[in-house]
Amino acid sequence: FTSLAVLIGAGGVALGFQLADPIVGLLITLAILVVLRDAAREVYRRLMDAVDPELVTRCEEVLRAVPEVVEVGHVRLRWIGHELHADADVELVYNPSPNSEHARWNLAALRAGKHVLVEKSFTMDALEAQAVADAAQAAGKVVMEGFMWRFHPQVQQVKDLISSGAIGTLRLIRASFSFTLADPLDIRAFEKLGGGASYDITTYCVSGARTFAGREPVSVTGWQTLYPKSHPAGGGADESFGGTLEFGDDLRAIIDSSIGQPFKQRVELVGTTGAITMNEPWLPNGTQLIELNGSAIETPAASHYSLMLEHFTAAIRGEVELRYPPQESVRQMRVLDALRQSARQGGIPVKI
């Protein structure tokens, strides 16, 4: 532009128009001032972190599209050099790490001021679980073990049937869960990572027995079948785990679980006058049919995962009381600790 302007000015002077040169000079000066003004404005905007609001909205939309993101709060965009960086406030942490790392990352998140939804098992043992519960109380944050099965409507329906006396007095609970671990190098096969049935699907059976019994067992016995040392994951983790839970007053639970058997999930509740069967207690899919004394009771399809997340976020907001506080997970871990202790000692009963 300036080179062309100079040529025009020189041409004007050559043609006898003496004012051409100063006029062109003034135009060049104005053009430079306009460029400087726009540049100065942009520099100032970046220094003040000014960002087009449409970009902020777009970032929020992108975050909401991520499957793992439950809700998007405040998003801040700021300039660092010539690059635009985005910061989003993290309010909730979901912890799906290996079981051996649960306590570590639960504590780290709580100390950083975040709420935590953690995969089962809550921790590796009851001592770790209590440490997490204490940290949550100290931080004033919400932490919960992600047993989604408890939020399906069929669970409350079964509890209501038991309390109404539909099967008389509950005497026996049978809880089963098994599947075949397809990959021998799956993290659930490594003992050092908290692998094995007892840290995975056994937890469902124990949770179910405690839930439907409505109280804690007074003693347990356990048995286990371990992977051999020749196993690709190094052996030591329990491939199968089972046991009994004695709740007193003639109520007993029998559990069996395995990560080396065909898929099976089932809960039977036997009372003095009848029985209830849940055919899909842990992973319900579609409409559920609860069997009560030979008759079927229908429970509409529901997303137990969504119901769990909705409850958890409502508890974070203070809209509802947390249904399963961390002390519930501490009690769960005490039972699992006792079962594993009994299994290691050859099935000797262990009091809780």
PDB file of N, CA and C in Angstrom, residues 8-65:
ATOM      1  N   ILE A   8       2.055   7.092  -6.563  1.00  0.00           N
ATOM      2  CA  ILE A   8       0.971   8.014  -6.925  1.00  0.00           C
ATOM      3  C   ILE A   8       1.378   9.452  -6.614  1.00  0.00           C
ATOM      4  N   GLY A   9       1.997   9.642  -5.436  1.00  0.00           N
ATOM      5  CA  GLY A   9       2.440  10.987  -5.046  1.00  0.00           C
ATOM      6  C   GLY A   9       3.476  11.538  -6.016  1.00  0.00           C
ATOM      7  N   ALA A  10       4.454  10.695  -6.373  1.00  0.00           N
ATOM      8  CA  ALA A  10       5.509  11.123  -7.313  1.00  0.00           C
ATOM      9  C   ALA A  10       4.915  11.439  -8.672  1.00  0.00           C
ATOM     10  N   GLY A  11       3.956  10.628  -9.112  1.00  0.00           N
ATOM     11  CA  GLY A  11       3.324  10.864 -10.398  1.00  0.00           C
ATOM     12  C   GLY A  11       2.543  12.172 -10.409  1.00  0.00           C
ATOM     13  N   GLY A  12       1.871  12.459  -9.270  1.00  0.00           N
ATOM     14  CA  GLY A  12       1.108  13.697  -9.171  1.00  0.00           C
ATOM     15  C   GLY A  12       1.999  14.919  -9.253  1.00  0.00           C
ATOM     16  N   VAL A  13       3.150  14.857  -8.554  1.00  0.00           N
ATOM     17  CA  VAL A  13       4.100  15.981  -8.594  1.00  0.00           C
ATOM     18  C   VAL A  13       4.639  16.167 -10.000  1.00  0.00           C
ATOM     19  N   ALA A  14       4.957  15.019 -10.683  1.00  0.00           N
ATOM     20  CA  ALA A  14       5.496  15.087 -12.044  1.00  0.00           C
ATOM     21  C   ALA A  14       4.501  15.722 -13.002  1.00  0.00           C
ATOM     22  N   LEU A  15       3.206  15.540 -12.710  1.00  0.00           N
ATOM     23  CA  LEU A  15       2.175  16.103 -13.571  1.00  0.00           C
ATOM     24  C   LEU A  15       1.816  17.530 -13.177  1.00  0.00           C
ATOM     25  N   GLY A  16       2.544  18.095 -12.202  1.00  0.00           N
ATOM     26  CA  GLY A  16       2.345  19.479 -11.824  1.00  0.00           C
ATOM     27  C   GLY A  16       1.410  19.691 -10.644  1.00  0.00           C
ATOM     28  N   PHE A  17       0.932  18.570 -10.023  1.00  0.00           N
ATOM     29  CA  PHE A  17       0.049  18.701  -8.853  1.00  0.00           C
ATOM     30  C   PHE A  17       0.922  18.619  -7.599  1.00  0.00           C
ATOM     31  N   GLN A  18       1.360  19.802  -7.105  1.00  0.00           N
ATOM     32  CA  GLN A  18       2.346  19.857  -6.027  1.00  0.00           C
ATOM     33  C   GLN A  18       1.807  19.342  -4.690  1.00  0.00           C
ATOM     34  N   LEU A  19       0.495  19.379  -4.495  1.00  0.00           N
ATOM     35  CA  LEU A  19      -0.060  18.913  -3.212  1.00  0.00           C
ATOM     36  C   LEU A  19      -0.196  17.387  -3.137  1.00  0.00           C
ATOM     37  N   ALA A  20       0.086  16.724  -4.244  1.00  0.00           N
ATOM     38  CA  ALA A  20      -0.070  15.264  -4.260  1.00  0.00           C
ATOM     39  C   ALA A  20       0.808  14.592  -3.206  1.00  0.00           C
ATOM     40  N   ASP A  21       2.054  15.063  -3.084  1.00  0.00           N
ATOM     41  CA  ASP A  21       2.991  14.418  -2.146  1.00  0.00           C
ATOM     42  C   ASP A  21       2.533  14.548  -0.688  1.00  0.00           C
ATOM     43  N   PRO A  22       2.201  15.787  -0.186  1.00  0.00           N
ATOM     44  CA  PRO A  22       1.749  15.881   1.208  1.00  0.00           C
ATOM     45  C   PRO A  22       0.429  15.164   1.459  1.00  0.00           C
ATOM     46  N   ILE A  23      -0.462  15.182   0.457  1.00  0.00           N
ATOM     47  CA  ILE A  23      -1.739  14.486   0.655  1.00  0.00           C
ATOM     48  C   ILE A  23      -1.518  12.985   0.809  1.00  0.00           C
ATOM     49  N   VAL A  24      -0.675  12.454  -0.072  1.00  0.00           N
ATOM     50  CA  VAL A  24      -0.366  11.020   0.024  1.00  0.00           C
ATOM     51  C   VAL A  24       0.298  10.704   1.364  1.00  0.00           C
ATOM     52  N   GLY A  25       1.181  11.597   1.800  1.00  0.00           N
ATOM     53  CA  GLY A  25       1.837  11.401   3.097  1.00  0.00           C
ATOM     54  C   GLY A  25       0.836  11.350   4.233  1.00  0.00           C
ATOM     55  N   LEU A  26      -0.147  12.268   4.190  1.00  0.00           N
ATOM     56  CA  LEU A  26      -1.192  12.266   5.215  1.00  0.00           C
ATOM     57  C   LEU A  26      -2.014  10.979   5.185  1.00  0.00           C
ATOM     58  N   LEU A  27      -2.337  10.507   3.976  1.00  0.00           N
ATOM     59  CA  LEU A  27      -3.110   9.264   3.858  1.00  0.00           C
ATOM     60  C   LEU A  27      -2.333   8.074   4.415  1.00  0.00           C
ATOM     61  N   ILE A  28      -1.021   8.041   4.136  1.00  0.00           N
ATOM     62  CA  ILE A  28      -0.189   6.947   4.673  1.00  0.00           C
ATOM     63  C   ILE A  28      -0.168   7.008   6.194  1.00  0.00           C
ATOM     64  N   THR A  29      -0.044   8.217   6.730  1.00  0.00           N
ATOM     65  CA  THR A  29      -0.029   8.381   8.189  1.00  0.00           C
ATOM     66  C   THR A  29      -1.332   7.899   8.809  1.00  0.00           C
ATOM     67  N   LEU A  30      -2.475   8.272   8.199  1.00  0.00           N
ATOM     68  CA  LEU A  30      -3.786   7.834   8.702  1.00  0.00           C
ATOM     69  C   LEU A  30      -3.904   6.304   8.668  1.00  0.00           C
ATOM     70  N   ALA A  31      -3.417   5.726   7.563  1.00  0.00           N
ATOM     71  CA  ALA A  31      -3.486   4.257   7.448  1.00  0.00           C
ATOM     72  C   ALA A  31      -2.663   3.580   8.536  1.00  0.00           C
ATOM     73  N   ILE A  32      -1.481   4.141   8.803  1.00  0.00           N
ATOM     74  CA  ILE A  32      -0.622   3.577   9.857  1.00  0.00           C
ATOM     75  C   ILE A  32      -1.290   3.707  11.219  1.00  0.00           C
ATOM     76  N   LEU A  33      -1.936   4.859  11.451  1.00  0.00           N
ATOM     77  CA  LEU A  33      -2.622   5.074  12.730  1.00  0.00           C
ATOM     78  C   LEU A  33      -3.776   4.081  12.925  1.00  0.00           C
ATOM     79  N   VAL A  34      -4.502   3.826  11.830  1.00  0.00           N
ATOM     80  CA  VAL A  34      -5.600   2.856  11.916  1.00  0.00           C
ATOM     81  C   VAL A  34      -5.066   1.472  12.267  1.00  0.00           C
ATOM     82  N   VAL A  35      -3.980   1.081  11.596  1.00  0.00           N
ATOM     83  CA  VAL A  35      -3.378  -0.234  11.880  1.00  0.00           C
ATOM     84  C   VAL A  35      -2.890  -0.299  13.319  1.00  0.00           C
ATOM     85  N   LEU A  36      -2.233   0.785  13.761  1.00  0.00           N
ATOM     86  CA  LEU A  36      -1.740   0.816  15.144  1.00  0.00           C
ATOM     87  C   LEU A  36      -2.888   0.752  16.148  1.00  0.00           C
ATOM     88  N   ARG A  37      -3.982   1.465  15.835  1.00  0.00           N
ATOM     89  CA  ARG A  37      -5.133   1.444  16.738  1.00  0.00           C
ATOM     90  C   ARG A  37      -5.689   0.028  16.894  1.00  0.00           C
ATOM     91  N   ASP A  38      -5.884  -0.670  15.742  1.00  0.00           N
ATOM     92  CA  ASP A  38      -6.417  -2.033  15.795  1.00  0.00           C
ATOM     93  C   ASP A  38      -5.465  -2.974  16.518  1.00  0.00           C
ATOM     94  N   ALA A  39      -4.154  -2.814  16.263  1.00  0.00           N
ATOM     95  CA  ALA A  39      -3.155  -3.665  16.921  1.00  0.00           C
ATOM     96  C   ALA A  39      -3.134  -3.410  18.416  1.00  0.00           C
ATOM     97  N   ALA A  40      -3.184  -2.124  18.804  1.00  0.00           N
ATOM     98  CA  ALA A  40      -3.176  -1.774  20.222  1.00  0.00           C
ATOM     99  C   ALA A  40      -4.416  -2.312  20.931  1.00  0.00           C
ATOM    100  N   ARG A  41      -5.565  -2.213  20.222  1.00  0.00           N
ATOM    101  CA  ARG A  41      -6.808  -2.725  20.810  1.00  0.00           C
ATOM    102  C   ARG A  41      -6.724  -4.234  21.036  1.00  0.00           C
ATOM    103  N   GLU A  42      -6.172  -4.967  20.058  1.00  0.00           N
ATOM    104  CA  GLU A  42      -6.058  -6.416  20.187  1.00  0.00           C
ATOM    105  C   GLU A  42      -5.097  -6.803  21.303  1.00  0.00           C
ATOM    106  N   VAL A  43      -3.959  -6.077  21.387  1.00  0.00           N
ATOM    107  CA  VAL A  43      -2.995  -6.341  22.462  1.00  0.00           C
ATOM    108  C   VAL A  43      -3.640  -6.088  23.819  1.00  0.00           C
ATOM    109  N   TYR A  44      -4.379  -5.002  23.922  1.00  0.00           N
ATOM    110  CA  TYR A  44      -5.046  -4.669  25.190  1.00  0.00           C
ATOM    111  C   TYR A  44      -6.071  -5.747  25.542  1.00  0.00           C
ATOM    112  N   ARG A  45      -6.852  -6.180  24.542  1.00  0.00           N
ATOM    113  CA  ARG A  45      -7.849  -7.225  24.794  1.00  0.00           C
ATOM    114  C   ARG A  45      -7.189  -8.497  25.304  1.00  0.00           C
ATOM    115  N   ARG A  46      -6.039  -8.846  24.728  1.00  0.00           N
ATOM    116  CA  ARG A  46      -5.360 -10.071  25.167  1.00  0.00           C
ATOM    117  C   ARG A  46      -4.777  -9.915  26.557  1.00  0.00           C
ATOM    118  N   LEU A  47      -4.239  -8.707  26.821  1.00  0.00           N
ATOM    119  CA  LEU A  47      -3.716  -8.464  28.170  1.00  0.00           C
ATOM    120  C   LEU A  47      -4.817  -8.576  29.211  1.00  0.00           C
ATOM    121  N   MET A  48      -6.033  -8.168  28.825  1.00  0.00           N
ATOM    122  CA  MET A  48      -7.179  -8.226  29.740  1.00  0.00           C
ATOM    123  C   MET A  48      -7.945  -9.538  29.600  1.00  0.00           C
ATOM    124  N   ASP A  49      -7.372 -10.514  28.876  1.00  0.00           N
ATOM    125  CA  ASP A  49      -7.997 -11.821  28.645  1.00  0.00           C
ATOM    126  C   ASP A  49      -9.353 -11.711  27.965  1.00  0.00           C
ATOM    127  N   ALA A  50      -9.551 -10.715  27.149  1.00  0.00           N
ATOM    128  CA  ALA A  50     -10.824 -10.556  26.445  1.00  0.00           C
ATOM    129  C   ALA A  50     -10.945 -11.630  25.363  1.00  0.00           C
ATOM    130  N   VAL A  51     -12.082 -12.333  25.372  1.00  0.00           N
ATOM    131  CA  VAL A  51     -12.319 -13.406  24.418  1.00  0.00           C
ATOM    132  C   VAL A  51     -13.748 -13.273  23.905  1.00  0.00           C
ATOM    133  N   ASP A  52     -13.926 -13.571  22.661  1.00  0.00           N
ATOM    134  CA  ASP A  52     -15.255 -13.527  22.069  1.00  0.00           C
ATOM    135  C   ASP A  52     -16.189 -14.470  22.836  1.00  0.00           C
ATOM    136  N   PRO A  53     -17.322 -13.984  23.356  1.00  0.00           N
ATOM    137  CA  PRO A  53     -18.260 -14.830  24.109  1.00  0.00           C
ATOM    138  C   PRO A  53     -18.716 -16.066  23.337  1.00  0.00           C
ATOM    139  N   GLU A  54     -18.768 -15.963  22.013  1.00  0.00           N
ATOM    140  CA  GLU A  54     -19.173 -17.118  21.219  1.00  0.00           C
ATOM    141  C   GLU A  54     -18.184 -18.270  21.352  1.00  0.00           C
ATOM    142  N   LEU A  55     -16.895 -17.941  21.546  1.00  0.00           N
ATOM    143  CA  LEU A  55     -15.886 -18.986  21.747  1.00  0.00           C
ATOM    144  C   LEU A  55     -16.092 -19.693  23.073  1.00  0.00           C
ATOM    145  N   VAL A  56     -16.449 -18.929  24.109  1.00  0.00           N
ATOM    146  CA  VAL A  56     -16.715 -19.524  25.422  1.00  0.00           C
ATOM    147  C   VAL A  56     -17.899 -20.479  25.330  1.00  0.00           C
ATOM    148  N   THR A  57     -18.959 -20.030  24.676  1.00  0.00           N
ATOM    149  CA  THR A  57     -20.151 -20.873  24.498  1.00  0.00           C
ATOM    150  C   THR A  57     -19.803 -22.145  23.735  1.00  0.00           C
ATOM    151  N   ARG A  58     -18.968 -22.010  22.702  1.00  0.00           N
ATOM    152  CA  ARG A  58     -18.574 -23.173  21.913  1.00  0.00           C
ATOM    153  C   ARG A  58     -17.789 -24.168  22.760  1.00  0.00           C
ATOM    154  N   CYS A  59     -16.894 -23.668  23.603  1.00  0.00           N
ATOM    155  CA  CYS A  59     -16.119 -24.548  24.491  1.00  0.00           C
ATOM    156  C   CYS A  59     -17.037 -25.300  25.451  1.00  0.00           C
ATOM    157  N   GLU A  60     -18.028 -24.617  25.994  1.00  0.00           N
ATOM    158  CA  GLU A  60     -18.974 -25.267  26.906  1.00  0.00           C
ATOM    159  C   GLU A  60     -19.743 -26.375  26.187  1.00  0.00           C
ATOM    160  N   GLU A  61     -20.128 -26.111  24.926  1.00  0.00           N
ATOM    161  CA  GLU A  61     -20.849 -27.123  24.149  1.00  0.00           C
ATOM    162  C   GLU A  61     -19.975 -28.347  23.890  1.00  0.00           C
ATOM    163  N   VAL A  62     -18.704 -28.129  23.602  1.00  0.00           N
ATOM    164  CA  VAL A  62     -17.770 -29.239  23.360  1.00  0.00           C
ATOM    165  C   VAL A  62     -17.601 -30.075  24.623  1.00  0.00           C
ATOM    166  N   LEU A  63     -17.481 -29.422  25.777  1.00  0.00           N
ATOM    167  CA  LEU A  63     -17.326 -30.145  27.037  1.00  0.00           C
ATOM    168  C   LEU A  63     -18.566 -30.960  27.368  1.00  0.00           C
ATOM    169  N   ARG A  64     -19.735 -30.391  27.136  1.00  0.00           N
ATOM    170  CA  ARG A  64     -20.982 -31.107  27.428  1.00  0.00           C
ATOM    171  C   ARG A  64     -21.142 -32.339  26.541  1.00  0.00           C
ATOM    172  N   ALA A  65     -20.509 -32.324  25.379  1.00  0.00           N
ATOM    173  CA  ALA A  65     -20.621 -33.450  24.452  1.00  0.00           C
ATOM    174  C   ALA A  65     -19.753 -34.633  24.865  1.00  0.00           C
TER     175      ALA A  65
END
